[in-house]
mmCIF file with all atom_site columns, C-alpha atoms in Angstrom:
data_model
loop_
_atom_site.group_PDB
_atom_site.id
_atom_site.type_symbol
_atom_site.label_atom_id
_atom_site.label_alt_id
_atom_site.label_comp_id
_atom_site.label_asym_id
_atom_site.label_entity_id
_atom_site.label_seq_id
_atom_site.pdbx_PDB_ins_code
_atom_site.Cartn_x
_atom_site.Cartn_y
_atom_site.Cartn_z
_atom_site.occupancy
_atom_site.B_iso_or_equiv
_atom_site.pdbx_formal_charge
_atom_site.auth_seq_id
_atom_site.auth_comp_id
_atom_site.auth_asym_id
_atom_site.auth_atom_id
_atom_site.pdbx_PDB_model_num
ATOM 1   C CA . UNK A 1 1   ? 0.693   -15.602 -2.990  1.00 0.00 ? 1   UNK A CA 1
ATOM 2   C CA . UNK A 1 2   ? 3.480   -13.710 -4.729  1.00 0.00 ? 2   UNK A CA 1
ATOM 3   C CA . UNK A 1 3   ? 3.982   -16.374 -7.357  1.00 0.00 ? 3   UNK A CA 1
ATOM 4   C CA . UNK A 1 4   ? 3.749   -15.008 -10.863 1.00 0.00 ? 4   UNK A CA 1
ATOM 5   C CA . UNK A 1 5   ? 1.228   -17.051 -12.824 1.00 0.00 ? 5   UNK A CA 1
ATOM 6   C CA . UNK A 1 6   ? 1.789   -18.171 -16.394 1.00 0.00 ? 6   UNK A CA 1
ATOM 7   C CA . UNK A 1 7   ? -1.058  -15.869 -17.457 1.00 0.00 ? 7   UNK A CA 1
ATOM 8   C CA . UNK A 1 8   ? 0.550   -12.906 -15.730 1.00 0.00 ? 8   UNK A CA 1
ATOM 9   C CA . UNK A 1 9   ? 3.965   -13.678 -17.279 1.00 0.00 ? 9   UNK A CA 1
ATOM 10  C CA . UNK A 1 10  ? 2.349   -13.884 -20.713 1.00 0.00 ? 10  UNK A CA 1
ATOM 11  C CA . UNK A 1 11  ? 0.530   -10.574 -20.214 1.00 0.00 ? 11  UNK A CA 1
ATOM 12  C CA . UNK A 1 12  ? 3.722   -8.873  -18.994 1.00 0.00 ? 12  UNK A CA 1
ATOM 13  C CA . UNK A 1 13  ? 5.654   -10.199 -21.998 1.00 0.00 ? 13  UNK A CA 1
ATOM 14  C CA . UNK A 1 14  ? 2.978   -9.001  -24.447 1.00 0.00 ? 14  UNK A CA 1
ATOM 15  C CA . UNK A 1 15  ? 2.666   -5.604  -22.769 1.00 0.00 ? 15  UNK A CA 1
ATOM 16  C CA . UNK A 1 16  ? 6.450   -5.128  -22.788 1.00 0.00 ? 16  UNK A CA 1
ATOM 17  C CA . UNK A 1 17  ? 7.365   -6.544  -26.184 1.00 0.00 ? 17  UNK A CA 1
ATOM 18  C CA . UNK A 1 18  ? 4.434   -5.257  -28.195 1.00 0.00 ? 18  UNK A CA 1
ATOM 19  C CA . UNK A 1 19  ? 3.355   -2.235  -26.127 1.00 0.00 ? 19  UNK A CA 1
ATOM 20  C CA . UNK A 1 20  ? 0.055   -4.119  -25.908 1.00 0.00 ? 20  UNK A CA 1
ATOM 21  C CA . UNK A 1 21  ? -2.354  -1.847  -24.006 1.00 0.00 ? 21  UNK A CA 1
ATOM 22  C CA . UNK A 1 22  ? -4.959  -4.612  -23.819 1.00 0.00 ? 22  UNK A CA 1
ATOM 23  C CA . UNK A 1 23  ? -2.488  -6.946  -22.106 1.00 0.00 ? 23  UNK A CA 1
ATOM 24  C CA . UNK A 1 24  ? -1.596  -4.179  -19.668 1.00 0.00 ? 24  UNK A CA 1
ATOM 25  C CA . UNK A 1 25  ? -5.321  -3.633  -19.024 1.00 0.00 ? 25  UNK A CA 1
ATOM 26  C CA . UNK A 1 26  ? -5.619  -7.302  -18.073 1.00 0.00 ? 26  UNK A CA 1
ATOM 27  C CA . UNK A 1 27  ? -2.679  -6.887  -15.681 1.00 0.00 ? 27  UNK A CA 1
ATOM 28  C CA . UNK A 1 28  ? -4.452  -3.917  -14.120 1.00 0.00 ? 28  UNK A CA 1
ATOM 29  C CA . UNK A 1 29  ? -7.606  -6.034  -13.673 1.00 0.00 ? 29  UNK A CA 1
ATOM 30  C CA . UNK A 1 30  ? -5.544  -8.744  -11.962 1.00 0.00 ? 30  UNK A CA 1
ATOM 31  C CA . UNK A 1 31  ? -3.987  -6.335  -9.464  1.00 0.00 ? 31  UNK A CA 1
ATOM 32  C CA . UNK A 1 32  ? -6.239  -3.293  -9.135  1.00 0.00 ? 32  UNK A CA 1
ATOM 33  C CA . UNK A 1 33  ? -8.014  -4.438  -5.966  1.00 0.00 ? 33  UNK A CA 1
ATOM 34  C CA . UNK A 1 34  ? -4.731  -4.996  -4.075  1.00 0.00 ? 34  UNK A CA 1
ATOM 35  C CA . UNK A 1 35  ? -3.367  -1.634  -5.235  1.00 0.00 ? 35  UNK A CA 1
ATOM 36  C CA . UNK A 1 36  ? -6.607  0.189   -4.390  1.00 0.00 ? 36  UNK A CA 1
ATOM 37  C CA . UNK A 1 37  ? -6.901  -1.506  -0.986  1.00 0.00 ? 37  UNK A CA 1
ATOM 38  C CA . UNK A 1 38  ? -3.320  -0.538  -0.153  1.00 0.00 ? 38  UNK A CA 1
ATOM 39  C CA . UNK A 1 39  ? -3.967  3.079   -1.171  1.00 0.00 ? 39  UNK A CA 1
ATOM 40  C CA . UNK A 1 40  ? -7.257  3.183   0.741   1.00 0.00 ? 40  UNK A CA 1
ATOM 41  C CA . UNK A 1 41  ? -5.416  2.152   3.907   1.00 0.00 ? 41  UNK A CA 1
ATOM 42  C CA . UNK A 1 42  ? -2.777  4.818   3.265   1.00 0.00 ? 42  UNK A CA 1
ATOM 43  C CA . UNK A 1 43  ? -5.017  7.716   2.192   1.00 0.00 ? 43  UNK A CA 1
ATOM 44  C CA . UNK A 1 44  ? -7.963  6.810   4.422   1.00 0.00 ? 44  UNK A CA 1
ATOM 45  C CA . UNK A 1 45  ? -10.150 8.396   1.772   1.00 0.00 ? 45  UNK A CA 1
ATOM 46  C CA . UNK A 1 46  ? -11.710 6.123   -0.845  1.00 0.00 ? 46  UNK A CA 1
ATOM 47  C CA . UNK A 1 47  ? -12.126 8.726   -3.588  1.00 0.00 ? 47  UNK A CA 1
ATOM 48  C CA . UNK A 1 48  ? -8.591  10.045  -3.146  1.00 0.00 ? 48  UNK A CA 1
ATOM 49  C CA . UNK A 1 49  ? -7.208  6.487   -3.093  1.00 0.00 ? 49  UNK A CA 1
ATOM 50  C CA . UNK A 1 50  ? -9.023  5.660   -6.321  1.00 0.00 ? 50  UNK A CA 1
ATOM 51  C CA . UNK A 1 51  ? -7.636  8.812   -7.973  1.00 0.00 ? 51  UNK A CA 1
ATOM 52  C CA . UNK A 1 52  ? -4.114  7.916   -6.859  1.00 0.00 ? 52  UNK A CA 1
ATOM 53  C CA . UNK A 1 53  ? -4.615  4.330   -8.075  1.00 0.00 ? 53  UNK A CA 1
ATOM 54  C CA . UNK A 1 54  ? -5.643  5.664   -11.485 1.00 0.00 ? 54  UNK A CA 1
ATOM 55  C CA . UNK A 1 55  ? -2.550  7.888   -11.598 1.00 0.00 ? 55  UNK A CA 1
ATOM 56  C CA . UNK A 1 56  ? -0.406  4.952   -10.471 1.00 0.00 ? 56  UNK A CA 1
ATOM 57  C CA . UNK A 1 57  ? -1.639  2.677   -13.256 1.00 0.00 ? 57  UNK A CA 1
ATOM 58  C CA . UNK A 1 58  ? -1.125  5.399   -15.862 1.00 0.00 ? 58  UNK A CA 1
ATOM 59  C CA . UNK A 1 59  ? 2.415   5.934   -14.582 1.00 0.00 ? 59  UNK A CA 1
ATOM 60  C CA . UNK A 1 60  ? 3.023   2.161   -14.530 1.00 0.00 ? 60  UNK A CA 1
ATOM 61  C CA . UNK A 1 61  ? 2.011   1.992   -18.219 1.00 0.00 ? 61  UNK A CA 1
ATOM 62  C CA . UNK A 1 62  ? 4.468   4.787   -19.048 1.00 0.00 ? 62  UNK A CA 1
ATOM 63  C CA . UNK A 1 63  ? 7.223   3.130   -16.987 1.00 0.00 ? 63  UNK A CA 1
ATOM 64  C CA . UNK A 1 64  ? 6.489   -0.444  -17.985 1.00 0.00 ? 64  UNK A CA 1
ATOM 65  C CA . UNK A 1 65  ? 9.813   -0.672  -19.801 1.00 0.00 ? 65  UNK A CA 1
ATOM 66  C CA . UNK A 1 66  ? 11.527  -0.268  -16.386 1.00 0.00 ? 66  UNK A CA 1
ATOM 67  C CA . UNK A 1 67  ? 10.022  -3.509  -15.029 1.00 0.00 ? 67  UNK A CA 1
ATOM 68  C CA . UNK A 1 68  ? 12.973  -5.868  -15.089 1.00 0.00 ? 68  UNK A CA 1
ATOM 69  C CA . UNK A 1 69  ? 11.251  -9.048  -13.975 1.00 0.00 ? 69  UNK A CA 1
ATOM 70  C CA . UNK A 1 70  ? 13.211  -8.958  -10.708 1.00 0.00 ? 70  UNK A CA 1
ATOM 71  C CA . UNK A 1 71  ? 10.706  -9.349  -7.892  1.00 0.00 ? 71  UNK A CA 1
ATOM 72  C CA . UNK A 1 72  ? 6.973   -9.626  -8.337  1.00 0.00 ? 72  UNK A CA 1
ATOM 73  C CA . UNK A 1 73  ? 4.909   -7.493  -10.689 1.00 0.00 ? 73  UNK A CA 1
ATOM 74  C CA . UNK A 1 74  ? 2.540   -6.612  -7.823  1.00 0.00 ? 74  UNK A CA 1
ATOM 75  C CA . UNK A 1 75  ? 5.542   -5.456  -5.775  1.00 0.00 ? 75  UNK A CA 1
ATOM 76  C CA . UNK A 1 76  ? 6.591   -3.222  -8.665  1.00 0.00 ? 76  UNK A CA 1
ATOM 77  C CA . UNK A 1 77  ? 3.049   -1.824  -8.979  1.00 0.00 ? 77  UNK A CA 1
ATOM 78  C CA . UNK A 1 78  ? 2.809   -1.205  -5.237  1.00 0.00 ? 78  UNK A CA 1
ATOM 79  C CA . UNK A 1 79  ? 6.113   0.655   -5.304  1.00 0.00 ? 79  UNK A CA 1
ATOM 80  C CA . UNK A 1 80  ? 4.732   2.964   -7.994  1.00 0.00 ? 80  UNK A CA 1
ATOM 81  C CA . UNK A 1 81  ? 1.482   3.350   -6.024  1.00 0.00 ? 81  UNK A CA 1
ATOM 82  C CA . UNK A 1 82  ? 3.359   4.162   -2.808  1.00 0.00 ? 82  UNK A CA 1
ATOM 83  C CA . UNK A 1 83  ? 5.559   6.739   -4.535  1.00 0.00 ? 83  UNK A CA 1
ATOM 84  C CA . UNK A 1 84  ? 2.499   8.242   -6.263  1.00 0.00 ? 84  UNK A CA 1
ATOM 85  C CA . UNK A 1 85  ? 0.767   8.452   -2.884  1.00 0.00 ? 85  UNK A CA 1
ATOM 86  C CA . UNK A 1 86  ? 3.780   10.217  -1.326  1.00 0.00 ? 86  UNK A CA 1
ATOM 87  C CA . UNK A 1 87  ? 3.978   12.598  -4.301  1.00 0.00 ? 87  UNK A CA 1
ATOM 88  C CA . UNK A 1 88  ? 0.280   13.388  -3.995  1.00 0.00 ? 88  UNK A CA 1
ATOM 89  C CA . UNK A 1 89  ? 0.687   14.080  -0.299  1.00 0.00 ? 89  UNK A CA 1
ATOM 90  C CA . UNK A 1 90  ? 3.623   16.418  -0.924  1.00 0.00 ? 90  UNK A CA 1
ATOM 91  C CA . UNK A 1 91  ? 1.657   18.310  -3.579  1.00 0.00 ? 91  UNK A CA 1
ATOM 92  C CA . UNK A 1 92  ? -1.258  18.879  -1.248  1.00 0.00 ? 92  UNK A CA 1
ATOM 93  C CA . UNK A 1 93  ? 0.395   20.237  1.861   1.00 0.00 ? 93  UNK A CA 1
ATOM 94  C CA . UNK A 1 94  ? -3.004  21.388  3.023   1.00 0.00 ? 94  UNK A CA 1
ATOM 95  C CA . UNK A 1 95  ? -4.465  17.871  2.706   1.00 0.00 ? 95  UNK A CA 1
ATOM 96  C CA . UNK A 1 96  ? -5.234  17.317  6.435   1.00 0.00 ? 96  UNK A CA 1
ATOM 97  C CA . UNK A 1 97  ? -6.509  20.862  6.863   1.00 0.00 ? 97  UNK A CA 1
ATOM 98  C CA . UNK A 1 98  ? -8.922  20.439  3.939   1.00 0.00 ? 98  UNK A CA 1
ATOM 99  C CA . UNK A 1 99  ? -10.135 17.057  5.234   1.00 0.00 ? 99  UNK A CA 1
ATOM 100 C CA . UNK A 1 100 ? -10.813 18.585  8.648   1.00 0.00 ? 100 UNK A CA 1
ATOM 101 C CA . UNK A 1 101 ? -12.806 21.392  7.045   1.00 0.00 ? 101 UNK A CA 1
ATOM 102 C CA . UNK A 1 102 ? -14.848 18.745  5.232   1.00 0.00 ? 102 UNK A CA 1
ATOM 103 C CA . UNK A 1 103 ? -15.615 17.065  8.544   1.00 0.00 ? 103 UNK A CA 1
ATOM 104 C CA . UNK A 1 104 ? -13.129 14.192  8.415   1.00 0.00 ? 104 UNK A CA 1
ATOM 105 C CA . UNK A 1 105 ? -11.349 13.241  11.624  1.00 0.00 ? 105 UNK A CA 1
ATOM 106 C CA . UNK A 1 106 ? -7.572  13.606  11.775  1.00 0.00 ? 106 UNK A CA 1
ATOM 107 C CA . UNK A 1 107 ? -5.541  10.402  12.037  1.00 0.00 ? 107 UNK A CA 1
ATOM 108 C CA . UNK A 1 108 ? -4.903  10.734  15.789  1.00 0.00 ? 108 UNK A CA 1
ATOM 109 C CA . UNK A 1 109 ? -8.605  10.779  16.558  1.00 0.00 ? 109 UNK A CA 1
ATOM 110 C CA . UNK A 1 110 ? -9.494  7.922   14.239  1.00 0.00 ? 110 UNK A CA 1
ATOM 111 C CA . UNK A 1 111 ? -9.182  5.321   17.016  1.00 0.00 ? 111 UNK A CA 1
ATOM 112 C CA . UNK A 1 112 ? -11.842 6.999   19.162  1.00 0.00 ? 112 UNK A CA 1
ATOM 113 C CA . UNK A 1 113 ? -14.324 7.408   16.321  1.00 0.00 ? 113 UNK A CA 1
ATOM 114 C CA . UNK A 1 114 ? -17.058 4.763   16.164  1.00 0.00 ? 114 UNK A CA 1
ATOM 115 C CA . UNK A 1 115 ? -14.851 1.691   16.602  1.00 0.00 ? 115 UNK A CA 1
ATOM 116 C CA . UNK A 1 116 ? -17.627 -0.591  15.307  1.00 0.00 ? 116 UNK A CA 1
ATOM 117 C CA . UNK A 1 117 ? -17.666 1.203   11.964  1.00 0.00 ? 117 UNK A CA 1
ATOM 118 C CA . UNK A 1 118 ? -14.066 0.423   11.095  1.00 0.00 ? 118 UNK A CA 1
ATOM 119 C CA . UNK A 1 119 ? -12.344 -2.933  10.897  1.00 0.00 ? 119 UNK A CA 1
ATOM 120 C CA . UNK A 1 120 ? -9.830  -4.043  13.487  1.00 0.00 ? 120 UNK A CA 1
ATOM 121 C CA . UNK A 1 121 ? -7.054  -3.596  10.930  1.00 0.00 ? 121 UNK A CA 1
ATOM 122 C CA . UNK A 1 122 ? -8.103  -0.017  10.223  1.00 0.00 ? 122 UNK A CA 1
ATOM 123 C CA . UNK A 1 123 ? -8.348  0.647   13.958  1.00 0.00 ? 123 UNK A CA 1
ATOM 124 C CA . UNK A 1 124 ? -4.852  -0.745  14.533  1.00 0.00 ? 124 UNK A CA 1
ATOM 125 C CA . UNK A 1 125 ? -3.330  1.075   11.553  1.00 0.00 ? 125 UNK A CA 1
ATOM 126 C CA . UNK A 1 126 ? -4.848  4.389   12.653  1.00 0.00 ? 126 UNK A CA 1
ATOM 127 C CA . UNK A 1 127 ? -2.443  4.683   15.613  1.00 0.00 ? 127 UNK A CA 1
ATOM 128 C CA . UNK A 1 128 ? 0.661   4.208   13.449  1.00 0.00 ? 128 UNK A CA 1
ATOM 129 C CA . UNK A 1 129 ? 2.704   6.830   11.643  1.00 0.00 ? 129 UNK A CA 1
ATOM 130 C CA . UNK A 1 130 ? 2.274   7.025   7.879   1.00 0.00 ? 130 UNK A CA 1
ATOM 131 C CA . UNK A 1 131 ? 5.514   5.101   7.297   1.00 0.00 ? 131 UNK A CA 1
ATOM 132 C CA . UNK A 1 132 ? 4.619   2.384   9.824   1.00 0.00 ? 132 UNK A CA 1
ATOM 133 C CA . UNK A 1 133 ? 1.131   2.092   8.292   1.00 0.00 ? 133 UNK A CA 1
ATOM 134 C CA . UNK A 1 134 ? 2.638   1.688   4.811   1.00 0.00 ? 134 UNK A CA 1
ATOM 135 C CA . UNK A 1 135 ? 5.070   -1.001  5.952   1.00 0.00 ? 135 UNK A CA 1
ATOM 136 C CA . UNK A 1 136 ? 2.422   -2.964  7.862   1.00 0.00 ? 136 UNK A CA 1
ATOM 137 C CA . UNK A 1 137 ? -0.080  -2.695  4.996   1.00 0.00 ? 137 UNK A CA 1
ATOM 138 C CA . UNK A 1 138 ? 2.456   -3.832  2.402   1.00 0.00 ? 138 UNK A CA 1
ATOM 139 C CA . UNK A 1 139 ? 3.485   -6.736  4.613   1.00 0.00 ? 139 UNK A CA 1
ATOM 140 C CA . UNK A 1 140 ? 0.164   -7.948  6.005   1.00 0.00 ? 140 UNK A CA 1
ATOM 141 C CA . UNK A 1 141 ? -2.628  -6.616  3.784   1.00 0.00 ? 141 UNK A CA 1
ATOM 142 C CA . UNK A 1 142 ? -0.707  -6.959  0.499   1.00 0.00 ? 142 UNK A CA 1
ATOM 143 C CA . UNK A 1 143 ? 1.212   -10.074 1.498   1.00 0.00 ? 143 UNK A CA 1
ATOM 144 C CA . UNK A 1 144 ? 4.671   -8.887  0.421   1.00 0.00 ? 144 UNK A CA 1
ATOM 145 C CA . UNK A 1 145 ? 7.786   -10.451 1.919   1.00 0.00 ? 145 UNK A CA 1
ATOM 146 C CA . UNK A 1 146 ? 10.033  -8.257  4.061   1.00 0.00 ? 146 UNK A CA 1
ATOM 147 C CA . UNK A 1 147 ? 12.481  -8.066  1.130   1.00 0.00 ? 147 UNK A CA 1
ATOM 148 C CA . UNK A 1 148 ? 9.690   -6.899  -1.239  1.00 0.00 ? 148 UNK A CA 1
ATOM 149 C CA . UNK A 1 149 ? 8.520   -4.350  1.340   1.00 0.00 ? 149 UNK A CA 1
ATOM 150 C CA . UNK A 1 150 ? 12.128  -3.144  1.591   1.00 0.00 ? 150 UNK A CA 1
ATOM 151 C CA . UNK A 1 151 ? 12.303  -2.708  -2.208  1.00 0.00 ? 151 UNK A CA 1
ATOM 152 C CA . UNK A 1 152 ? 8.857   -1.100  -2.433  1.00 0.00 ? 152 UNK A CA 1
ATOM 153 C CA . UNK A 1 153 ? 9.455   1.435   0.352   1.00 0.00 ? 153 UNK A CA 1
ATOM 154 C CA . UNK A 1 154 ? 13.130  2.073   -0.534  1.00 0.00 ? 154 UNK A CA 1
ATOM 155 C CA . UNK A 1 155 ? 14.207  1.148   2.985   1.00 0.00 ? 155 UNK A CA 1
ATOM 156 C CA . UNK A 1 156 ? 16.935  -1.212  4.202   1.00 0.00 ? 156 UNK A CA 1
ATOM 157 C CA . UNK A 1 157 ? 15.672  -4.690  5.152   1.00 0.00 ? 157 UNK A CA 1
ATOM 158 C CA . UNK A 1 158 ? 16.727  -4.194  8.783   1.00 0.00 ? 158 UNK A CA 1
ATOM 159 C CA . UNK A 1 159 ? 14.731  -0.966  8.986   1.00 0.00 ? 159 UNK A CA 1
ATOM 160 C CA . UNK A 1 160 ? 11.633  -2.722  7.610   1.00 0.00 ? 160 UNK A CA 1
ATOM 161 C CA . UNK A 1 161 ? 11.977  -5.505  10.181  1.00 0.00 ? 161 UNK A CA 1
ATOM 162 C CA . UNK A 1 162 ? 12.398  -3.058  13.067  1.00 0.00 ? 162 UNK A CA 1
ATOM 163 C CA . UNK A 1 163 ? 9.462   -0.906  11.849  1.00 0.00 ? 163 UNK A CA 1
ATOM 164 C CA . UNK A 1 164 ? 7.259   -4.004  11.763  1.00 0.00 ? 164 UNK A CA 1
ATOM 165 C CA . UNK A 1 165 ? 8.367   -5.065  15.250  1.00 0.00 ? 165 UNK A CA 1
ATOM 166 C CA . UNK A 1 166 ? 7.885   -1.536  16.630  1.00 0.00 ? 166 UNK A CA 1
ATOM 167 C CA . UNK A 1 167 ? 4.463   -1.212  14.966  1.00 0.00 ? 167 UNK A CA 1
ATOM 168 C CA . UNK A 1 168 ? 3.299   -4.539  16.409  1.00 0.00 ? 168 UNK A CA 1
ATOM 169 C CA . UNK A 1 169 ? 4.476   -3.439  19.839  1.00 0.00 ? 169 UNK A CA 1
ATOM 170 C CA . UNK A 1 170 ? 2.631   -0.100  19.521  1.00 0.00 ? 170 UNK A CA 1
ATOM 171 C CA . UNK A 1 171 ? -0.570  -1.936  18.560  1.00 0.00 ? 171 UNK A CA 1
ATOM 172 C CA . UNK A 1 172 ? -0.196  -4.482  21.395  1.00 0.00 ? 172 UNK A CA 1
ATOM 173 C CA . UNK A 1 173 ? 0.399   -1.721  23.936  1.00 0.00 ? 173 UNK A CA 1
ATOM 174 C CA . UNK A 1 174 ? -2.420  0.561   22.747  1.00 0.00 ? 174 UNK A CA 1
ATOM 175 C CA . UNK A 1 175 ? -5.028  -2.211  22.536  1.00 0.00 ? 175 UNK A CA 1
ATOM 176 C CA . UNK A 1 176 ? -3.653  -4.311  25.422  1.00 0.00 ? 176 UNK A CA 1
ATOM 177 C CA . UNK A 1 177 ? -3.168  -7.367  23.248  1.00 0.00 ? 177 UNK A CA 1
ATOM 178 C CA . UNK A 1 178 ? -1.176  -10.177 24.828  1.00 0.00 ? 178 UNK A CA 1
ATOM 179 C CA . UNK A 1 179 ? 1.790   -11.395 22.753  1.00 0.00 ? 179 UNK A CA 1
ATOM 180 C CA . UNK A 1 180 ? 1.740   -15.182 22.338  1.00 0.00 ? 180 UNK A CA 1
ATOM 181 C CA . UNK A 1 181 ? 4.946   -16.875 21.233  1.00 0.00 ? 181 UNK A CA 1
ATOM 182 C CA . UNK A 1 182 ? 4.337   -19.762 18.843  1.00 0.00 ? 182 UNK A CA 1
ATOM 183 C CA . UNK A 1 183 ? 6.927   -22.457 19.308  1.00 0.00 ? 183 UNK A CA 1
#
């Protein structure tokens, strides 16, 4: 899943070496749905997530020269998206207050709101802290390895592993899901 295809490698090389905006546009097309889906899970607001995704891709174009080829390109993009999301959240300190005024439910109440209308994943993620939600989304929804999640979130590998374990336990406890060991 995280394998870099020959097409992607070619596009990265063209975008880097020749500042080829068209090649970068193709890279965006390849990865925009994963980046947008990640941001939608984080922001819980489709329009805001799409705005942040747009900002993330513009920033990625400006910072393309910093992509070293270490790790996956999608991991690099998701790191930019995550940092852009955090920056956006810091800038709008009144974010939750404004959403409440517009009639949106705060995160804590999301689990009691029309459970049929949201997917199981959204329901499970709603009970987690922002950091736990980011880690779980990067790992499970985006398919990054624990090492890539560690790089993306700027957290030690051990912290990522314990956040994942703690998040799973929170979800199991809240939704009374039995843990089955596969052996």
